PDB file of C-alpha atoms (C1' of nucleotides) in Angstrom:
ATOM      1  CA  MET A   1     118.585   8.769 157.120  1.00 78.00           C
ATOM      2  CA  THR A   2     116.386   6.465 159.144  1.00 96.00           C
ATOM      3  CA  ILE A   3     113.775   4.327 157.417  1.00 98.00           C
ATOM      4  CA  LEU A   4     110.392   4.850 159.050  1.00 98.00           C
ATOM      5  CA  PRO A   5     109.425   1.726 161.072  1.00 98.00           C
ATOM      6  CA  SER A   6     106.159  -0.124 160.563  1.00 98.00           C
ATOM      7  CA  ALA A   7     104.853   1.475 163.779  1.00 98.00           C
ATOM      8  CA  PHE A   8     104.771   4.793 161.903  1.00 98.00           C
ATOM      9  CA  TYR A   9     102.146   3.397 159.531  1.00 98.00           C
ATOM     10  CA  ARG A  10     100.053   1.551 162.128  1.00 98.00           C
ATOM     11  CA  ARG A  11      98.305   4.710 163.260  1.00 98.00           C
ATOM     12  CA  PRO A  12      95.253   6.702 162.148  1.00 98.00           C
ATOM     13  CA  THR A  13      95.419   7.181 158.375  1.00 98.00           C
ATOM     14  CA  LEU A  14      94.872  10.942 158.368  1.00 98.00           C
ATOM     15  CA  THR A  15      97.736  11.393 160.829  1.00 98.00           C
ATOM     16  CA  VAL A  16     100.051   9.271 158.703  1.00 98.00           C
ATOM     17  CA  ALA A  17      99.009  11.151 155.564  1.00 98.00           C
ATOM     18  CA  ARG A  18      99.807  14.579 157.049  1.00 98.00           C
ATOM     19  CA  GLU A  19     103.126  13.404 158.468  1.00 98.00           C
ATOM     20  CA  LEU A  20     104.223  11.887 155.149  1.00 98.00           C
ATOM     21  CA  ILE A  21     104.562  15.368 153.648  1.00 98.00           C
ATOM     22  CA  GLY A  22     108.287  16.175 153.560  1.00 98.00           C
ATOM     23  CA  LYS A  23     109.418  12.568 154.053  1.00 98.00           C
ATOM     24  CA  VAL A  24     111.693  10.953 151.454  1.00 98.00           C
ATOM     25  CA  PHE A  25     110.541   8.014 149.341  1.00 99.00           C
ATOM     26  CA  ILE A  26     113.357   5.584 148.495  1.00 98.00           C
ATOM     27  CA  ARG A  27     113.531   2.984 145.758  1.00 98.00           C
ATOM     28  CA  ARG A  28     116.452   0.644 145.018  1.00 98.00           C
ATOM     29  CA  LEU A  29     116.643  -0.523 141.421  1.00 98.00           C
ATOM     30  CA  ASP A  30     119.502  -2.192 139.557  1.00 96.00           C
ATOM     31  CA  ASP A  31     122.075  -1.141 142.145  1.00 96.00           C
ATOM     32  CA  ARG A  32     120.899   2.446 141.905  1.00 98.00           C
ATOM     33  CA  LEU A  33     119.071   4.595 144.427  1.00 98.00           C
ATOM     34  CA  LEU A  34     116.109   6.750 143.482  1.00 98.00           C
ATOM     35  CA  ARG A  35     114.901   9.304 146.021  1.00 98.00           C
ATOM     36  CA  GLY A  36     112.079  11.832 146.043  1.00 98.00           C
ATOM     37  CA  ARG A  37     110.643  14.185 148.655  1.00 98.00           C
ATOM     38  CA  ILE A  38     106.910  13.633 149.134  1.00 98.00           C
ATOM     39  CA  VAL A  39     104.871  16.802 148.538  1.00 98.00           C
ATOM     40  CA  GLU A  40     101.318  15.496 147.894  1.00 98.00           C
ATOM     41  CA  VAL A  41      99.267  12.546 149.235  1.00 98.00           C
ATOM     42  CA  GLU A  42      95.638  11.438 149.675  1.00 98.00           C
ATOM     43  CA  ALA A  43      94.075   9.296 152.416  1.00 98.00           C
ATOM     44  CA  TYR A  44      91.608   6.468 151.676  1.00 98.00           C
ATOM     45  CA  HIS A  45      89.650   4.520 154.295  1.00 98.00           C
ATOM     46  CA  GLN A  46      87.070   1.749 154.424  1.00 98.00           C
ATOM     47  CA  ASN A  47      84.853   3.814 156.719  1.00 97.00           C
ATOM     48  CA  ASP A  48      82.758   6.732 155.456  1.00 96.00           C
ATOM     49  CA  ASP A  49      84.728   6.886 152.208  1.00 98.00           C
ATOM     50  CA  ALA A  50      82.879   5.582 149.153  1.00 97.00           C
ATOM     51  CA  ALA A  51      85.842   6.510 146.942  1.00 98.00           C
ATOM     52  CA  SER A  52      88.129   3.994 148.643  1.00 98.00           C
ATOM     53  CA  HIS A  53      88.877   0.652 147.021  1.00 98.00           C
ATOM     54  CA  SER A  54      88.292  -0.874 150.472  1.00 98.00           C
ATOM     55  CA  PHE A  55      84.820   0.650 150.993  1.00 98.00           C
ATOM     56  CA  ARG A  56      82.953  -2.468 149.833  1.00 97.00           C
ATOM     57  CA  GLY A  57      85.064  -4.940 151.762  1.00 97.00           C
ATOM     58  CA  ARG A  58      88.090  -7.112 151.230  1.00 97.00           C
ATOM     59  CA  SER A  59      88.717  -8.635 147.789  1.00 97.00           C
ATOM     60  CA  ALA A  60      91.552 -10.087 145.744  1.00 97.00           C
ATOM     61  CA  ARG A  61      92.417  -6.671 144.359  1.00 98.00           C
ATOM     62  CA  ASN A  62      92.442  -4.679 147.606  1.00 98.00           C
ATOM     63  CA  ASP A  63      93.672  -7.398 149.980  1.00 98.00           C
ATOM     64  CA  VAL A  64      96.929  -5.598 150.737  1.00 98.00           C
ATOM     65  CA  MET A  65      94.984  -2.565 151.999  1.00 98.00           C
ATOM     66  CA  PHE A  66      93.576  -4.721 154.807  1.00 98.00           C
ATOM     67  CA  ARG A  67      96.921  -6.019 155.991  1.00 98.00           C
ATOM     68  CA  ALA A  68      98.947  -4.427 158.783  1.00 98.00           C
ATOM     69  CA  GLY A  69     100.455  -1.023 157.957  1.00 98.00           C
ATOM     70  CA  GLY A  70     103.905  -0.688 156.453  1.00 98.00           C
ATOM     71  CA  LEU A  71     103.374  -2.249 153.008  1.00 98.00           C
ATOM     72  CA  LEU A  72     103.100  -0.860 149.500  1.00 98.00           C
ATOM     73  CA  TYR A  73      99.704  -1.204 147.778  1.00 98.00           C
ATOM     74  CA  VAL A  74     100.000  -0.888 143.986  1.00 98.00           C
ATOM     75  CA  TYR A  75      97.022  -0.998 141.649  1.00 98.00           C
ATOM     76  CA  PHE A  76      96.526  -0.793 137.892  1.00 98.00           C
ATOM     77  CA  THR A  77      94.007   1.638 136.457  1.00 98.00           C
ATOM     78  CA  TYR A  78      92.717   3.196 133.231  1.00 97.00           C
ATOM     79  CA  GLY A  79      94.169   0.259 131.319  1.00 97.00           C
ATOM     80  CA  MET A  80      97.710   1.616 131.404  1.00 98.00           C
ATOM     81  CA  HIS A  81      98.706   3.261 134.681  1.00 98.00           C
ATOM     82  CA  PHE A  82      99.894   2.218 138.129  1.00 98.00           C
ATOM     83  CA  CYS A  83      99.386   4.094 141.385  1.00 98.00           C
ATOM     84  CA  MET A  84     101.059   3.345 144.710  1.00 98.00           C
ATOM     85  CA  ASN A  85      99.881   3.722 148.285  1.00 98.00           C
ATOM     86  CA  VAL A  86     101.335   3.059 151.706  1.00 98.00           C
ATOM     87  CA  VAL A  87      99.120   0.763 153.773  1.00 98.00           C
ATOM     88  CA  THR A  88      98.128   2.147 157.180  1.00 98.00           C
ATOM     89  CA  GLU A  89      96.505   1.011 160.461  1.00 98.00           C
ATOM     90  CA  ASP A  90      96.191  -2.548 161.762  1.00 98.00           C
ATOM     91  CA  GLU A  91      95.480  -5.901 160.147  1.00 98.00           C
ATOM     92  CA  GLY A  92      91.812  -6.051 159.160  1.00 98.00           C
ATOM     93  CA  VAL A  93      91.416  -2.312 158.548  1.00 98.00           C
ATOM     94  CA  GLY A  94      91.301  -1.354 154.851  1.00 98.00           C
ATOM     95  CA  ALA A  95      93.140   1.947 154.638  1.00 98.00           C
ATOM     96  CA  ALA A  96      96.070   3.495 152.764  1.00 98.00           C
ATOM     97  CA  VAL A  97      97.639   6.751 151.647  1.00 99.00           C
ATOM     98  CA  LEU A  98      98.058   7.409 147.912  1.00 98.00           C
ATOM     99  CA  LEU A  99     101.446   8.928 147.035  1.00 98.00           C
ATOM    100  CA  ARG A 100     100.634  11.544 144.404  1.00 98.00           C
ATOM    101  CA  ALA A 101     103.789  13.602 143.842  1.00 98.00           C
ATOM    102  CA  VAL A 102     107.432  13.933 144.847  1.00 98.00           C
ATOM    103  CA  GLU A 103     110.254  16.378 144.306  1.00 98.00           C
ATOM    104  CA  PRO A 104     112.982  14.318 142.572  1.00 98.00           C
ATOM    105  CA  LEU A 105     116.206  14.253 144.614  1.00 98.00           C
ATOM    106  CA  ASP A 106     118.430  11.408 143.411  1.00 98.00           C
ATOM    107  CA  GLY A 107     118.533   9.277 140.278  1.00 98.00           C
ATOM    108  CA  ILE A 108     116.952  11.959 138.109  1.00 98.00           C
ATOM    109  CA  ASP A 109     118.769  10.640 135.034  1.00 97.00           C
ATOM    110  CA  MET A 110     117.195   7.212 135.582  1.00 98.00           C
ATOM    111  CA  MET A 111     113.762   8.768 136.155  1.00 98.00           C
ATOM    112  CA  ARG A 112     114.110  10.549 132.844  1.00 97.00           C
ATOM    113  CA  VAL A 113     114.891   7.254 131.122  1.00 97.00           C
ATOM    114  CA  HIS A 114     111.690   5.800 132.619  1.00 98.00           C
ATOM    115  CA  ARG A 115     109.551   8.827 131.776  1.00 98.00           C
ATOM    116  CA  GLY A 116     110.985   9.634 128.372  1.00 95.00           C
ATOM    117  CA  ALA A 117     113.774  11.948 127.288  1.00 90.00           C
ATOM    118  CA  GLY A 118     112.986  15.628 127.152  1.00 90.00           C
ATOM    119  CA  LYS A 119     110.709  15.647 130.197  1.00 95.00           C
ATOM    120  CA  LYS A 120     111.221  18.627 132.466  1.00 96.00           C
ATOM    121  CA  ASP A 121     112.150  17.902 136.068  1.00 97.00           C
ATOM    122  CA  ARG A 122     108.747  19.143 137.204  1.00 97.00           C
ATOM    123  CA  GLU A 123     106.991  16.596 134.984  1.00 97.00           C
ATOM    124  CA  LEU A 124     108.908  13.560 136.218  1.00 98.00           C
ATOM    125  CA  ALA A 125     106.749  12.724 139.250  1.00 98.00           C
ATOM    126  CA  ASN A 126     103.975  15.352 139.621  1.00 98.00           C
ATOM    127  CA  GLY A 127     101.107  12.845 139.543  1.00 98.00           C
ATOM    128  CA  PRO A 128     100.505   9.336 140.944  1.00 98.00           C
ATOM    129  CA  ALA A 129     101.036   7.411 137.695  1.00 98.00           C
ATOM    130  CA  LYS A 130     103.982   9.586 136.669  1.00 98.00           C
ATOM    131  CA  PHE A 131     105.555   8.975 140.066  1.00 98.00           C
ATOM    132  CA  CYS A 132     105.207   5.202 139.633  1.00 98.00           C
ATOM    133  CA  GLN A 133     106.640   5.317 136.125  1.00 98.00           C
ATOM    134  CA  ALA A 134     109.590   7.492 137.153  1.00 98.00           C
ATOM    135  CA  PHE A 135     110.466   5.165 140.031  1.00 98.00           C
ATOM    136  CA  GLY A 136     109.892   1.924 138.128  1.00 98.00           C
ATOM    137  CA  ILE A 137     106.975   0.776 140.302  1.00 98.00           C
ATOM    138  CA  ASP A 138     104.449  -1.671 138.842  1.00 98.00           C
ATOM    139  CA  ARG A 139     102.258  -4.580 139.994  1.00 98.00           C
ATOM    140  CA  GLU A 140     105.358  -6.562 140.976  1.00 98.00           C
ATOM    141  CA  ALA A 141     105.827  -4.193 143.917  1.00 98.00           C
ATOM    142  CA  ASN A 142     102.334  -4.773 145.337  1.00 98.00           C
ATOM    143  CA  GLY A 143     102.663  -5.918 148.957  1.00 98.00           C
ATOM    144  CA  PHE A 144     106.362  -5.063 149.272  1.00 98.00           C
ATOM    145  CA  PRO A 145     107.399  -4.048 152.814  1.00 98.00           C
ATOM    146  CA  LEU A 146     108.471  -0.430 153.277  1.00 98.00           C
ATOM    147  CA  ASP A 147     111.624  -1.516 155.099  1.00 98.00           C
ATOM    148  CA  GLY A 148     114.128   0.011 152.693  1.00 98.00           C
ATOM    149  CA  SER A 149     115.144  -3.265 151.046  1.00 98.00           C
ATOM    150  CA  VAL A 150     113.480  -2.352 147.751  1.00 98.00           C
ATOM    151  CA  VAL A 151     111.193   0.490 148.765  1.00 98.00           C
ATOM    152  CA  GLY A 152     110.953   2.580 151.918  1.00 98.00           C
ATOM    153  CA  ILE A 153     110.418   6.047 153.312  1.00 99.00           C
ATOM    154  CA  ALA A 154     113.141   7.902 155.190  1.00 98.00           C
ATOM    155  CA  ASP A 155     112.406  10.205 158.092  1.00 98.00           C
ATOM    156  CA  ALA A 156     112.960  13.936 157.614  1.00 98.00           C
ATOM    157  CA  ALA A 157     112.265  17.170 159.420  1.00 95.00           C
ATOM    158  CA  ASP A 158     108.574  17.803 160.054  1.00 94.00           C
ATOM    159  CA  VAL A 159     106.917  20.274 157.725  1.00 97.00           C
ATOM    160  CA  PRO A 160     105.128  22.865 159.895  1.00 97.00           C
ATOM    161  CA  SER A 161     101.350  22.629 159.670  1.00 96.00           C
ATOM    162  CA  SER A 162     101.275  26.224 158.426  1.00 97.00           C
ATOM    163  CA  ARG A 163     102.862  24.969 155.226  1.00 97.00           C
ATOM    164  CA  ILE A 164     100.461  22.039 154.710  1.00 98.00           C
ATOM    165  CA  LEU A 165      97.212  22.509 152.813  1.00 97.00           C
ATOM    166  CA  ALA A 166      94.231  20.121 153.002  1.00 97.00           C
ATOM    167  CA  THR A 167      91.800  19.983 150.065  1.00 97.00           C
ATOM    168  CA  SER A 168      89.313  17.579 148.560  1.00 96.00           C
ATOM    169  CA  ARG A 169      90.841  14.754 146.544  1.00 97.00           C
ATOM    170  CA  VAL A 170      91.604  14.603 142.829  1.00 97.00           C
ATOM    171  CA  GLY A 171      89.939  12.533 140.140  1.00 96.00           C
ATOM    172  CA  ILE A 172      87.195  10.944 142.238  1.00 96.00           C
ATOM    173  CA  ARG A 173      83.409  11.183 141.953  1.00 95.00           C
ATOM    174  CA  ARG A 174      82.326   9.967 145.371  1.00 96.00           C
ATOM    175  CA  SER A 175      83.028  11.371 148.817  1.00 96.00           C
ATOM    176  CA  THR A 176      84.176  14.626 147.266  1.00 96.00           C
ATOM    177  CA  ASP A 177      83.402  16.430 150.523  1.00 96.00           C
ATOM    178  CA  LEU A 178      86.275  14.831 152.457  1.00 97.00           C
ATOM    179  CA  PRO A 179      89.359  17.113 152.797  1.00 97.00           C
ATOM    180  CA  TRP A 180      91.739  14.193 152.656  1.00 98.00           C
ATOM    181  CA  ARG A 181      94.309  15.485 150.156  1.00 98.00           C
ATOM    182  CA  PHE A 182      97.406  16.965 151.768  1.00 98.00           C
ATOM    183  CA  LEU A 183     100.061  18.953 149.961  1.00 98.00           C
ATOM    184  CA  GLU A 184     102.921  21.292 150.647  1.00 98.00           C
ATOM    185  CA  LYS A 185     101.738  24.843 150.146  1.00 95.00           C
ATOM    186  CA  GLU A 186     103.315  26.643 147.178  1.00 93.00           C
ATOM    187  CA  SER A 187     105.410  23.644 146.144  1.00 97.00           C
ATOM    188  CA  PRO A 188     106.133  23.616 142.389  1.00 97.00           C
ATOM    189  CA  TRP A 189     106.304  19.814 142.502  1.00 98.00           C
ATOM    190  CA  VAL A 190     102.632  19.016 143.224  1.00 98.00           C
ATOM    191  CA  SER A 191     100.334  17.548 140.584  1.00 98.00           C
ATOM    192  CA  PRO A 192      98.292  19.776 138.255  1.00 96.00           C
ATOM    193  CA  GLY A 193      95.191  17.799 139.238  1.00 92.00           C
ATOM    194  CA  ARG A 194      92.211  19.848 140.327  1.00 89.00           C
ATOM    195  CA  PRO A 195      90.413  19.051 143.594  1.00 92.00           C
ATOM    196  CA  SER A 196      87.042  17.353 143.165  1.00 88.00           C
ATOM    197  CA  ALA A 197      85.258  20.029 145.174  1.00 85.00           C
ATOM    198  CA  ILE A 198      85.853  23.491 146.528  1.00 77.00           C
ATOM    199  CA  LEU A 199      86.056  23.324 150.286  1.00 73.00           C
TER     200      LEU A 199
ATOM    201  C1'  DC B   1      96.196  29.329 129.818  1.00 61.78           C
ATOM    202  C1'  DA B   2      91.586  26.099 129.928  1.00 61.78           C
ATOM    203  C1'  DG B   3      88.754  22.597 128.087  1.00 61.78           C
ATOM    204  C1'  DT B   4      88.035  18.142 125.588  1.00 61.78           C
ATOM    205  C1'  DC B   5      88.992  13.524 124.460  1.00 61.78           C
ATOM    206  C1'  DG B   6      91.019   8.907 123.303  1.00 61.78           C
ATOM    207  C1'  DA B   7      93.851   5.138 125.000  1.00 61.78           C
ATOM    208  C1'  DT B   8      93.387   0.645 127.044  1.00 61.78           C
ATOM    209  C1'  DG B   9      93.051  -3.532 131.046  1.00 61.78           C
ATOM    210  C1'  DT B  10      90.498  -5.042 134.803  1.00 61.78           C
ATOM    211  C1'  DA B  11      87.267  -5.247 138.717  1.00 61.78           C
ATOM    212  C1'  DC B  12      82.831  -5.127 139.594  1.00 61.78           C
ATOM    213  C1'  DT B  13      77.618  -4.724 138.506  1.00 61.78           C
TER     214       DT B  13
ATOM    215  C1'  DG C   1      78.278  -3.415 130.077  1.00 61.78           C
ATOM    216  C1'  DT C   2      80.360   0.360 132.898  1.00 61.78           C
ATOM    217  C1'  DA C   3      83.416   2.869 135.702  1.00 61.78           C
ATOM    218  C1'  DC C   4      87.884   3.848 136.747  1.00 61.78           C
ATOM    219  C1'  DA C   5      92.372   7.327 143.009  1.00 61.78           C
ATOM    220  C1'  DT C   6      95.349   9.100 134.883  1.00 61.78           C
ATOM    221  C1'  DC C   7      98.028  11.037 131.262  1.00 61.78           C
ATOM    222  C1'  DG C   8      99.236  13.340 127.088  1.00 61.78           C
ATOM    223  C1'  DA C   9      97.826  15.186 122.757  1.00 61.78           C
ATOM    224  C1'  DC C  10      95.106  18.344 120.833  1.00 61.78           C
ATOM    225  C1'  DT C  11      92.073  22.401 120.359  1.00 61.78           C
ATOM    226  C1'  DG C  12      90.825  27.400 120.903  1.00 61.78           C
ATOM    227  C1'  DG C  13      91.651  31.851 123.216  1.00 61.78           C
TER     228       DG C  13
END
DNA sequence: CAGTCGATGTACT
DNA sequence: GTACATCGACTGG
């Protein structure tokens, strides 16, 4: 398993988003290894995307989005949840890809401790805040490099484009016309969230 | 199954 | 004040 280099992330955001489907997110925690196969993501960009945190320019909250690709951007929302993104493109460009759902691979027992006993495997990480909770990601991880030391993404076989679906994004009110959500077709591990518009 | 709604902190107007 | 890249509990069918 090779950890994706920073050059992977320093490319157009939509390309990175599509190629992240099928890759394996890795998290080291307390001498344990948590792994999950990415099945759903969304792209966000400062340009032409009013739903992006970076749309109105750089600020204390979104600063990490404007740094060079290859970092984790974690934000707090709805008073109780965290969501994580991978930062893309070059320094000065505010763009990232939201990681929305993974298929749990390793450390499922630890994920269940984080999420609460009795949760079905499908409910461990089928949504951006659930994914963060299962993998023990919170504001402390904001800005962490995706180099595999604490977090990272391992390369894996490409998912053929025939098995990738693009839809509008979930849970947003602006820029609902952009088909910037990518998911693996017919995967049981994707979030139950409904797209913001029918494309 | 679908639809509704409250929780609860923070960034921004 | 208001909106928020959400979730889980609850309702009714």
